[in-house]
Amino acid sequence: MIELGGKAGLADVVAVADGGSVRVPDAAIEAVGRAHELTRRLSAEVPTYGRTTGVGANKSAAVVDDAAAHGLRLLRSHAVDAGPELPERAVRAMLAVRLNQLCVPGSGVDPAVLGALEGMLNGNALPTVRAHASIGTGDLGALAGTALTLMGERPATGPLEPMGPWSSDSALPFISSNALTIGRTCLVVDALSRLDRAAAAVYALSFRGLDGNPSVLSPAAVRATAAPGVDTVAERVRRLLGTGPAGQSAEPPARIQDAFGLRTFPISQGAFTHALGALAEQAGRLLGVAQENPLFDLADETVVHHGAFHQAALGLALDGCDLALAQTGPLVMSRIGMINEPALTGLRPFLATGQEGASGLMMVEYVAASALGELRAAAQPASLGTVTLSRGAEEDASFASQAVVQAERAVAAYRTLLACELVGAVRLLRQRGVVLPAGPLGDAFELAAALPAEDADRDLRDDLEIAEKLLDALAWV
């Protein structure tokens, strides 16, 4: 049981996305209930955006009818999205983030909404959320559609006891969030964290197969880079290779100085590791903060109208991570090229066997190049894009939501790229008859035994699929 009371972390969101049950602590419900009563009084005394006024360019229009009708109109009009349906994991991640955020008093939402979200997750009775609606100032369509599903106006994916109609004191507060973008970011961070660790294992297998020079992993080399993340990556690889504290190895290197694919891996991967850490930190900040507009300052009993929902920092962190990941791609291609090169391996071109002219792993390199192209396309900064909406009421709406979509594409492309290198590294070690000693790298090679051993020209699609699945296991060796 995962407690969502305003203090959940990224791992909690991932666990909920993967089907974990949730519980909202009584203390959180009580605190939200007290805030709800206070905010109702404040809204009766002070003009309050979305409660006593319209929204967007209608912010100056006073609402004169009853709050229940206004709240329903707001939700029904905002529950607009289009395109393909998002996967269940993304929807559950969104709900986990929104429930955790709402447990931090400040929105003024009715505490009954917390229990309804808890039931929606535990019953896996989810709303249908489509791909196109969100921008970097709120996931309005997804969350309004969720509200309509909770009220029974839209079907859920499973049995769900509907709530009564929502009033304006819950309608705008509930949808005033980037919970979908943040939830998807948590899933991206989780996937990339595993691939980051797996990349070190794949590199170590290639390094050993190519008899790389381990001096690049030495503390002196790490200090000389004067860059964050390099020490973390170098330590990972030293542990895998079993090198000494100064980077020395019992195996003599084949070259005084290696090509960049082997020589600069700690630097390039370290930049990505650092960027990924920054993204994880920013996403973590957003999980347990009240950002609704308006925000109710309960201590001072004031209504605060603001723009804290503008996710410029999250968009930049996503872009930075995508760019750092993309710059690792050419070095993966370099190592794949080295594995295919007879002058470096002493074996046939492309590690082919059988008749002369056999293609071996030739086309795996082409697949890797295709993945690299996708990785680079996904790294085009979404932060450069803005749009003016609602008759100029939002004149610089960001595209943080697009940045997370691109990050999801980058995850898939990077997985394929690493799988291509893994297939080549394992074939190289097998053909050379390298015996790996007991330890982390030996464990990695043992896991890779799941890859077929037949080297004759054949269909390698299954090999790449197996290699992609192996990466998650390699992350933990």
Short mmCIF file of C-alpha atoms in Angstrom, two decimals:
data_model
loop_
_atom_site.label_atom_id
_atom_site.label_comp_id
_atom_site.label_asym_id
_atom_site.label_seq_id
_atom_site.Cartn_x
_atom_site.Cartn_y
_atom_site.Cartn_z
CA MET A 1 0.00 0.00 0.00
CA ILE A 2 1.47 3.33 -1.11
CA GLU A 3 0.66 6.36 1.01
CA LEU A 4 -0.11 9.50 -0.94
CA GLY A 5 -0.34 12.29 1.56
CA GLY A 6 1.65 15.06 -0.07
CA LYS A 7 5.09 13.54 0.46
CA ALA A 8 5.28 10.90 -2.26
CA GLY A 9 8.44 10.51 -4.32
CA LEU A 10 9.13 9.48 -7.89
CA ALA A 11 9.40 5.81 -6.93
CA ASP A 12 5.92 5.99 -5.39
CA VAL A 13 4.44 7.40 -8.58
CA VAL A 14 6.08 4.64 -10.63
CA ALA A 15 4.80 1.99 -8.22
CA VAL A 16 1.25 3.33 -8.53
CA ALA A 17 1.60 3.48 -12.31
CA ASP A 18 2.54 -0.20 -12.23
CA GLY A 19 -0.63 -1.09 -10.34
CA GLY A 20 0.13 -0.39 -6.69
CA SER A 21 -2.72 0.36 -4.32
CA VAL A 22 -2.86 3.72 -2.57
CA ARG A 23 -4.03 5.15 0.72
CA VAL A 24 -4.68 8.76 1.71
CA PRO A 25 -3.90 9.32 5.40
CA ASP A 26 -6.71 10.63 7.58
CA ALA A 27 -4.60 13.62 8.61
CA ALA A 28 -4.36 14.76 4.99
CA ILE A 29 -8.12 14.48 4.49
CA GLU A 30 -8.75 16.46 7.65
CA ALA A 31 -6.29 19.20 6.65
CA VAL A 32 -7.83 19.49 3.18
CA GLY A 33 -11.28 19.63 4.77
CA ARG A 34 -10.28 22.55 6.99
CA ALA A 35 -8.76 24.34 4.02
CA HIS A 36 -11.93 23.73 2.00
CA GLU A 37 -14.09 25.50 4.55
CA LEU A 38 -11.69 28.44 4.82
CA THR A 39 -11.42 28.89 1.06
CA ARG A 40 -15.19 28.90 0.65
CA ARG A 41 -15.36 31.81 3.08
CA LEU A 42 -12.50 33.67 1.39
CA SER A 43 -14.06 33.24 -2.05
CA ALA A 44 -17.28 34.76 -0.75
CA GLU A 45 -15.36 37.81 0.42
CA VAL A 46 -12.78 38.30 -2.37
CA PRO A 47 -13.20 38.09 -6.18
CA THR A 48 -11.66 34.71 -6.99
CA TYR A 49 -10.60 33.53 -10.44
CA GLY A 50 -12.60 30.56 -11.63
CA ARG A 51 -14.98 30.60 -8.70
CA THR A 52 -16.63 34.02 -8.93
CA THR A 53 -15.34 34.77 -12.45
CA GLY A 54 -14.90 33.04 -15.76
CA VAL A 55 -11.51 31.68 -16.82
CA GLY A 56 -8.95 32.56 -19.48
CA ALA A 57 -9.96 35.64 -21.40
CA ASN A 58 -13.26 35.55 -19.46
CA LYS A 59 -11.46 36.30 -16.20
CA SER A 60 -13.18 39.70 -15.91
CA ALA A 61 -16.66 38.27 -16.37
CA ALA A 62 -18.47 37.90 -13.05
CA VAL A 63 -20.39 34.66 -12.52
CA VAL A 64 -23.84 35.43 -11.16
CA ASP A 65 -25.56 32.04 -11.16
CA ASP A 66 -25.08 29.24 -8.62
CA ALA A 67 -21.65 27.72 -8.06
CA ALA A 68 -22.76 24.18 -8.97
CA ALA A 69 -23.84 25.17 -12.48
CA HIS A 70 -20.65 27.18 -13.00
CA GLY A 71 -18.45 24.28 -11.89
CA LEU A 72 -20.17 21.80 -14.21
CA ARG A 73 -19.96 24.15 -17.18
CA LEU A 74 -16.26 24.66 -16.52
CA LEU A 75 -15.50 20.93 -16.42
CA ARG A 76 -17.65 20.03 -19.41
CA SER A 77 -16.19 22.79 -21.57
CA HIS A 78 -12.59 21.92 -20.65
CA ALA A 79 -12.83 18.15 -21.07
CA VAL A 80 -11.60 18.29 -24.66
CA ASP A 81 -8.78 16.15 -26.03
CA ALA A 82 -8.02 14.27 -29.23
CA GLY A 83 -5.69 11.75 -30.79
CA PRO A 84 -4.71 8.27 -29.64
CA GLU A 85 -5.41 7.09 -26.11
CA LEU A 86 -2.53 7.27 -23.66
CA PRO A 87 -1.39 4.04 -22.01
CA GLU A 88 -2.76 2.98 -18.64
CA ARG A 89 0.60 3.57 -16.89
CA ALA A 90 0.60 7.22 -17.92
CA VAL A 91 -2.97 7.73 -16.71
CA ARG A 92 -2.28 6.06 -13.36
CA ALA A 93 0.87 8.17 -12.96
CA MET A 94 -1.20 11.32 -13.59
CA LEU A 95 -3.77 10.31 -10.97
CA ALA A 96 -1.06 9.49 -8.42
CA VAL A 97 0.58 12.88 -8.90
CA ARG A 98 -2.71 14.77 -8.71
CA LEU A 99 -3.85 12.94 -5.60
CA ASN A 100 -0.53 13.57 -3.86
CA GLN A 101 -0.59 17.26 -4.82
CA LEU A 102 -4.15 17.76 -3.59
CA CYS A 103 -3.16 16.40 -0.18
CA VAL A 104 -1.14 19.61 0.26
CA PRO A 105 -3.76 22.15 1.42
CA GLY A 106 -3.95 25.21 -0.78
CA SER A 107 -6.28 24.34 -3.64
CA GLY A 108 -9.48 24.52 -1.62
CA VAL A 109 -10.81 21.35 -3.23
CA ASP A 110 -13.55 19.34 -1.51
CA PRO A 111 -11.89 16.50 0.49
CA ALA A 112 -14.40 14.07 -1.03
CA VAL A 113 -12.34 14.31 -4.24
CA LEU A 114 -9.39 12.68 -2.47
CA GLY A 115 -11.40 9.62 -1.56
CA ALA A 116 -12.82 9.40 -5.08
CA LEU A 117 -9.35 9.46 -6.65
CA GLU A 118 -8.18 6.84 -4.16
CA GLY A 119 -11.08 4.59 -5.21
CA MET A 120 -10.44 5.22 -8.91
CA LEU A 121 -6.83 4.06 -8.56
CA ASN A 122 -7.50 1.09 -6.29
CA GLY A 123 -10.33 -0.12 -8.51
CA ASN A 124 -8.32 0.62 -11.66
CA ALA A 125 -11.43 2.32 -13.02
CA LEU A 126 -9.62 4.91 -15.06
CA PRO A 127 -10.55 7.81 -17.31
CA THR A 128 -9.71 7.72 -20.99
CA VAL A 129 -7.05 10.32 -21.76
CA ARG A 130 -6.01 11.24 -25.28
CA ALA A 131 -2.70 12.55 -26.54
CA HIS A 132 -3.51 16.11 -27.60
CA ALA A 133 -4.76 18.76 -25.17
CA SER A 134 -1.96 19.66 -22.77
CA ILE A 135 0.50 22.51 -22.91
CA GLY A 136 2.95 23.74 -20.29
CA THR A 137 0.37 25.73 -18.32
CA GLY A 138 -1.88 22.86 -17.27
CA ASP A 139 -3.19 19.46 -18.33
CA LEU A 140 -6.70 20.85 -18.42
CA GLY A 141 -8.36 18.44 -20.86
CA ALA A 142 -7.03 15.31 -19.16
CA LEU A 143 -7.99 16.44 -15.68
CA ALA A 144 -11.41 17.81 -16.66
CA GLY A 145 -12.12 14.49 -18.35
CA THR A 146 -11.06 12.74 -15.14
CA ALA A 147 -13.52 14.86 -13.17
CA LEU A 148 -16.35 13.98 -15.54
CA THR A 149 -15.42 10.31 -15.18
CA LEU A 150 -15.53 10.59 -11.38
CA MET A 151 -19.01 12.10 -11.68
CA GLY A 152 -20.20 9.35 -14.03
CA GLU A 153 -20.61 11.59 -17.08
CA ARG A 154 -17.87 9.69 -18.91
CA PRO A 155 -17.33 5.94 -18.72
CA ALA A 156 -14.44 4.58 -16.68
CA THR A 157 -12.40 1.54 -17.68
CA GLY A 158 -13.94 -0.41 -14.75
CA PRO A 159 -16.83 -0.21 -12.26
CA LEU A 160 -16.82 3.14 -10.46
CA GLU A 161 -19.34 4.59 -8.01
CA PRO A 162 -20.08 8.09 -9.37
CA MET A 163 -19.82 11.21 -7.26
CA GLY A 164 -22.43 13.92 -7.20
CA PRO A 165 -21.96 17.04 -9.37
CA TRP A 166 -18.97 19.20 -8.45
CA SER A 167 -19.28 22.83 -7.50
CA SER A 168 -16.95 25.63 -8.61
CA ASP A 169 -14.99 25.21 -5.36
CA SER A 170 -13.53 21.96 -6.75
CA ALA A 171 -13.80 22.29 -10.53
CA LEU A 172 -10.98 24.73 -11.35
CA PRO A 173 -8.80 23.69 -8.38
CA PHE A 174 -8.83 20.09 -9.61
CA ILE A 175 -7.87 20.80 -13.21
CA SER A 176 -5.33 23.52 -12.37
CA SER A 177 -2.30 21.22 -12.52
CA ASN A 178 0.32 19.71 -14.81
CA ALA A 179 -0.16 16.28 -13.22
CA LEU A 180 -0.16 14.37 -16.50
CA THR A 181 3.10 15.94 -17.67
CA ILE A 182 4.70 15.44 -14.27
CA GLY A 183 3.53 11.84 -14.00
CA ARG A 184 4.87 10.98 -17.43
CA THR A 185 8.13 12.66 -16.48
CA CYS A 186 8.40 10.35 -13.45
CA LEU A 187 8.05 7.34 -15.76
CA VAL A 188 10.69 8.76 -18.12
CA VAL A 189 13.12 9.30 -15.24
CA ASP A 190 12.59 5.74 -14.06
CA ALA A 191 13.18 4.25 -17.52
CA LEU A 192 16.22 6.42 -18.26
CA SER A 193 17.76 5.67 -14.85
CA ARG A 194 17.73 1.97 -15.68
CA LEU A 195 19.10 2.55 -19.18
CA ASP A 196 21.82 4.82 -17.80
CA ARG A 197 23.08 2.01 -15.57
CA ALA A 198 22.63 -0.58 -18.33
CA ALA A 199 24.71 1.58 -20.68
CA ALA A 200 27.70 1.16 -18.36
CA ALA A 201 27.34 -2.64 -18.50
CA VAL A 202 27.03 -2.67 -22.29
CA TYR A 203 30.03 -0.37 -22.61
CA ALA A 204 32.06 -2.59 -20.27
CA LEU A 205 31.29 -5.65 -22.43
CA SER A 206 32.37 -3.78 -25.57
CA PHE A 207 35.43 -2.41 -23.75
CA ARG A 208 36.53 -5.89 -22.74
CA GLY A 209 35.87 -7.32 -26.18
CA LEU A 210 37.97 -4.56 -27.77
CA ASP A 211 40.73 -4.62 -25.11
CA GLY A 212 40.26 -0.96 -24.26
CA ASN A 213 42.77 1.08 -22.32
CA PRO A 214 41.43 1.49 -18.75
CA SER A 215 43.46 4.60 -17.96
CA VAL A 216 40.45 6.66 -19.07
CA LEU A 217 38.69 5.42 -15.93
CA SER A 218 41.42 6.48 -13.52
CA PRO A 219 40.73 9.09 -10.82
CA ALA A 220 43.32 11.34 -12.46
CA ALA A 221 41.44 11.22 -15.77
CA VAL A 222 38.15 11.86 -13.97
CA ARG A 223 39.57 14.90 -12.14
CA ALA A 224 40.91 16.30 -15.38
CA THR A 225 37.42 16.43 -16.91
CA ALA A 226 36.22 18.89 -14.22
CA ALA A 227 32.65 17.93 -15.09
CA PRO A 228 29.78 16.52 -13.01
CA GLY A 229 28.64 12.91 -13.36
CA VAL A 230 31.96 11.60 -14.71
CA ASP A 231 33.07 10.18 -11.36
CA THR A 232 29.79 8.27 -11.00
CA VAL A 233 30.09 6.70 -14.44
CA ALA A 234 33.79 5.89 -14.13
CA GLU A 235 33.20 4.18 -10.78
CA ARG A 236 30.38 2.09 -12.29
CA VAL A 237 32.60 0.89 -15.11
CA ARG A 238 35.63 0.25 -12.86
CA ARG A 239 33.45 -1.96 -10.68
CA LEU A 240 32.17 -3.85 -13.71
CA LEU A 241 35.63 -4.37 -15.20
CA GLY A 242 37.25 -5.10 -11.85
CA THR A 243 40.02 -2.57 -12.46
CA GLY A 244 42.21 -1.24 -9.67
CA PRO A 245 41.65 2.10 -7.95
CA ALA A 246 43.96 3.85 -10.41
CA GLY A 247 42.21 2.30 -13.41
CA GLN A 248 44.84 -0.40 -13.99
CA SER A 249 43.80 -3.83 -15.29
CA ALA A 250 45.32 -7.29 -15.42
CA GLU A 251 44.43 -7.40 -19.12
CA PRO A 252 46.90 -5.44 -21.29
CA PRO A 253 45.24 -2.81 -23.50
CA ALA A 254 45.45 -3.25 -27.25
CA ARG A 255 46.21 0.43 -27.84
CA ILE A 256 48.00 3.30 -26.16
CA GLN A 257 45.02 5.53 -26.90
CA ASP A 258 41.56 4.41 -27.97
CA ALA A 259 39.05 6.06 -30.27
CA PHE A 260 36.50 8.37 -28.67
CA GLY A 261 33.88 5.59 -28.46
CA LEU A 262 35.96 3.97 -25.71
CA ARG A 263 38.00 6.92 -24.48
CA THR A 264 35.30 9.53 -23.76
CA PHE A 265 32.42 7.35 -22.55
CA PRO A 266 32.73 8.49 -18.90
CA ILE A 267 32.59 12.13 -19.99
CA SER A 268 29.68 11.83 -22.40
CA GLN A 269 27.67 9.45 -20.23
CA GLY A 270 28.50 11.52 -17.17
CA ALA A 271 26.89 14.58 -18.76
CA PHE A 272 23.73 12.57 -19.31
CA THR A 273 23.81 11.11 -15.79
CA HIS A 274 24.04 14.65 -14.39
CA ALA A 275 21.21 15.96 -16.60
CA LEU A 276 19.02 13.02 -15.60
CA GLY A 277 19.64 13.81 -11.95
CA ALA A 278 18.58 17.41 -12.51
CA LEU A 279 15.38 16.25 -14.20
CA ALA A 280 14.59 13.85 -11.36
CA GLU A 281 15.14 16.64 -8.84
CA GLN A 282 12.80 19.05 -10.63
CA ALA A 283 10.07 16.43 -11.07
CA GLY A 284 10.38 15.54 -7.40
CA ARG A 285 9.84 19.17 -6.40
CA LEU A 286 6.56 19.28 -8.29
CA LEU A 287 5.02 16.18 -6.72
CA GLY A 288 4.17 17.72 -3.38
CA VAL A 289 3.48 21.40 -3.95
CA ALA A 290 0.21 23.28 -4.29
CA GLN A 291 0.41 25.17 -7.60
CA GLU A 292 -3.25 25.75 -8.28
CA ASN A 293 -4.32 29.15 -9.55
CA PRO A 294 -5.70 30.74 -7.49
CA LEU A 295 -3.75 29.49 -4.50
CA PHE A 296 -5.09 30.02 -1.00
CA ASP A 297 -2.49 31.14 1.52
CA LEU A 298 -4.03 29.54 4.57
CA ALA A 299 -1.66 31.14 7.09
CA ASP A 300 -2.42 34.69 5.95
CA GLU A 301 -5.97 33.86 4.80
CA THR A 302 -5.46 35.45 1.41
CA VAL A 303 -6.21 34.51 -2.19
CA VAL A 304 -3.08 34.46 -4.36
CA HIS A 305 -3.42 34.74 -8.13
CA HIS A 306 -0.17 33.68 -9.80
CA GLY A 307 1.54 31.86 -12.68
CA ALA A 308 3.41 29.13 -10.79
CA PHE A 309 1.82 26.53 -13.05
CA HIS A 310 4.02 27.77 -15.92
CA GLN A 311 6.39 24.79 -16.26
CA ALA A 312 9.43 26.52 -17.77
CA ALA A 313 11.89 24.79 -15.44
CA LEU A 314 10.47 21.32 -16.09
CA GLY A 315 10.52 21.87 -19.85
CA LEU A 316 14.14 23.00 -19.74
CA ALA A 317 15.13 20.02 -17.58
CA LEU A 318 13.46 17.63 -20.02
CA ASP A 319 15.15 19.30 -22.98
CA GLY A 320 18.51 19.23 -21.21
CA CYS A 321 18.15 15.52 -20.54
CA ASP A 322 17.18 14.80 -24.16
CA LEU A 323 20.12 16.81 -25.48
CA ALA A 324 22.58 15.11 -23.13
CA LEU A 325 21.23 11.72 -24.16
CA ALA A 326 21.49 12.53 -27.85
CA GLN A 327 25.17 13.43 -27.55
CA THR A 328 25.92 9.93 -26.22
CA GLY A 329 24.55 8.39 -29.42
CA PRO A 330 27.53 8.98 -31.74
CA LEU A 331 29.82 7.21 -29.26
CA VAL A 332 27.54 4.17 -29.26
CA MET A 333 27.76 4.23 -33.05
CA SER A 334 31.55 4.49 -32.77
CA ARG A 335 31.73 1.34 -30.64
CA ILE A 336 29.42 -0.53 -32.99
CA GLY A 337 31.72 0.46 -35.85
CA MET A 338 34.75 -0.74 -33.88
CA ILE A 339 33.08 -4.09 -33.21
CA ASN A 340 32.53 -4.49 -36.97
CA GLU A 341 36.13 -3.56 -37.88
CA PRO A 342 38.57 -6.46 -38.54
CA ALA A 343 41.64 -4.27 -37.86
CA LEU A 344 40.44 -3.88 -34.26
CA THR A 345 38.97 -7.32 -33.59
CA GLY A 346 41.15 -9.64 -35.65
CA LEU A 347 37.94 -11.23 -36.90
CA ARG A 348 35.92 -11.02 -40.08
CA PRO A 349 34.08 -7.82 -41.07
CA PHE A 350 30.80 -7.39 -39.19
CA LEU A 351 31.68 -10.51 -37.16
CA ALA A 352 30.27 -12.56 -40.01
CA THR A 353 30.77 -16.31 -40.36
CA GLY A 354 30.33 -18.75 -43.24
CA GLN A 355 30.88 -17.80 -46.87
CA GLU A 356 32.89 -14.77 -47.97
CA GLY A 357 30.73 -11.71 -48.31
CA ALA A 358 28.41 -12.70 -45.44
CA SER A 359 26.81 -9.63 -43.88
CA GLY A 360 26.92 -10.60 -40.20
CA LEU A 361 25.94 -7.59 -38.08
CA MET A 362 26.01 -5.12 -40.96
CA MET A 363 22.31 -4.27 -40.77
CA VAL A 364 22.36 -3.96 -36.99
CA GLU A 365 24.53 -0.90 -37.56
CA TYR A 366 21.85 0.49 -39.89
CA VAL A 367 19.18 -0.05 -37.23
CA ALA A 368 21.39 1.75 -34.72
CA ALA A 369 21.77 4.68 -37.11
CA SER A 370 17.99 4.88 -37.45
CA ALA A 371 17.64 4.97 -33.67
CA LEU A 372 20.29 7.68 -33.48
CA GLY A 373 18.30 9.77 -35.95
CA GLU A 374 15.22 9.47 -33.76
CA LEU A 375 17.27 10.32 -30.68
CA ARG A 376 18.48 13.51 -32.34
CA ALA A 377 15.00 14.45 -33.57
CA ALA A 378 13.61 14.02 -30.05
CA ALA A 379 16.30 16.37 -28.72
CA GLN A 380 15.01 19.41 -30.61
CA PRO A 381 14.26 21.79 -27.70
CA ALA A 382 10.56 22.04 -26.98
CA SER A 383 11.34 24.99 -24.73
CA LEU A 384 11.89 27.16 -27.79
CA GLY A 385 8.21 26.89 -28.64
CA THR A 386 5.44 28.98 -27.15
CA VAL A 387 1.93 29.88 -28.22
CA THR A 388 -0.57 32.66 -27.50
CA LEU A 389 -3.96 31.39 -26.32
CA SER A 390 -7.35 32.56 -25.09
CA ARG A 391 -7.36 35.97 -26.76
CA GLY A 392 -3.95 36.78 -25.35
CA ALA A 393 -4.69 35.82 -21.74
CA GLU A 394 -1.82 33.34 -22.00
CA GLU A 395 0.66 35.05 -24.30
CA ASP A 396 3.64 32.73 -23.61
CA ALA A 397 2.19 29.28 -23.01
CA SER A 398 5.09 26.82 -22.98
CA PHE A 399 5.30 23.33 -24.40
CA ALA A 400 6.59 21.37 -21.41
CA SER A 401 4.04 18.70 -22.27
CA GLN A 402 5.67 18.32 -25.70
CA ALA A 403 9.07 17.98 -24.03
CA VAL A 404 7.92 14.91 -22.11
CA VAL A 405 6.50 13.36 -25.30
CA GLN A 406 9.90 13.82 -26.93
CA ALA A 407 11.58 12.31 -23.88
CA GLU A 408 9.37 9.23 -24.22
CA ARG A 409 10.49 8.93 -27.84
CA ALA A 410 14.10 9.29 -26.72
CA VAL A 411 13.69 6.44 -24.22
CA ALA A 412 12.54 4.06 -26.95
CA ALA A 413 15.29 5.11 -29.37
CA TYR A 414 18.03 4.86 -26.76
CA ARG A 415 16.88 1.38 -25.77
CA THR A 416 17.19 0.23 -29.38
CA LEU A 417 20.59 1.87 -29.77
CA LEU A 418 21.99 0.14 -26.68
CA ALA A 419 20.46 -3.17 -27.77
CA CYS A 420 22.35 -2.96 -31.06
CA GLU A 421 25.64 -2.48 -29.23
CA LEU A 422 24.84 -5.31 -26.81
CA VAL A 423 24.24 -7.79 -29.63
CA GLY A 424 27.60 -6.88 -31.16
CA ALA A 425 29.53 -6.90 -27.88
CA VAL A 426 28.26 -10.35 -26.94
CA ARG A 427 29.04 -11.80 -30.37
CA LEU A 428 32.53 -10.29 -30.22
CA LEU A 429 33.28 -11.80 -26.80
CA ARG A 430 31.99 -15.19 -27.91
CA GLN A 431 33.96 -15.27 -31.15
CA ARG A 432 37.15 -14.22 -29.37
CA GLY A 433 36.59 -16.84 -26.68
CA VAL A 434 37.07 -14.30 -23.90
CA VAL A 435 36.63 -15.82 -20.45
CA LEU A 436 35.28 -13.26 -17.99
CA PRO A 437 36.14 -13.76 -14.32
CA ALA A 438 33.47 -14.05 -11.66
CA GLY A 439 32.07 -10.68 -10.76
CA PRO A 440 29.67 -8.04 -12.12
CA LEU A 441 30.87 -8.26 -15.74
CA GLY A 442 30.75 -12.04 -15.65
CA ASP A 443 27.21 -11.77 -14.32
CA ALA A 444 26.31 -9.42 -17.17
CA PHE A 445 27.72 -11.81 -19.74
CA GLU A 446 25.83 -14.68 -18.14
CA LEU A 447 22.59 -12.72 -18.47
CA ALA A 448 23.44 -12.11 -22.11
CA ALA A 449 23.49 -15.88 -22.67
CA ALA A 450 19.82 -15.40 -23.54
CA LEU A 451 21.00 -14.05 -26.91
CA PRO A 452 21.14 -16.74 -29.64
CA ALA A 453 24.63 -18.09 -30.33
CA GLU A 454 24.13 -18.80 -34.05
CA ASP A 455 26.32 -16.37 -36.06
CA ALA A 456 25.33 -17.39 -39.58
CA ASP A 457 23.44 -14.79 -41.61
CA ARG A 458 19.82 -14.86 -40.44
CA ASP A 459 16.95 -12.67 -39.26
CA LEU A 460 18.21 -10.70 -36.24
CA ARG A 461 14.96 -9.03 -35.24
CA ASP A 462 14.44 -11.43 -32.34
CA ASP A 463 18.01 -10.87 -31.15
CA LEU A 464 17.38 -7.14 -30.85
CA GLU A 465 14.10 -7.69 -29.04
CA ILE A 466 15.83 -10.00 -26.55
CA ALA A 467 18.64 -7.50 -26.10
CA GLU A 468 16.18 -4.67 -25.40
CA LYS A 469 14.54 -6.73 -22.66
CA LEU A 470 17.94 -7.66 -21.19
CA LEU A 471 18.82 -4.01 -20.58
CA ASP A 472 16.57 -3.73 -17.54
CA ALA A 473 18.30 -6.73 -15.95
CA LEU A 474 21.75 -5.40 -16.84
CA ALA A 475 20.96 -2.20 -14.95
CA TRP A 476 21.32 -4.12 -11.70
CA VAL A 477 24.53 -6.11 -12.19
#
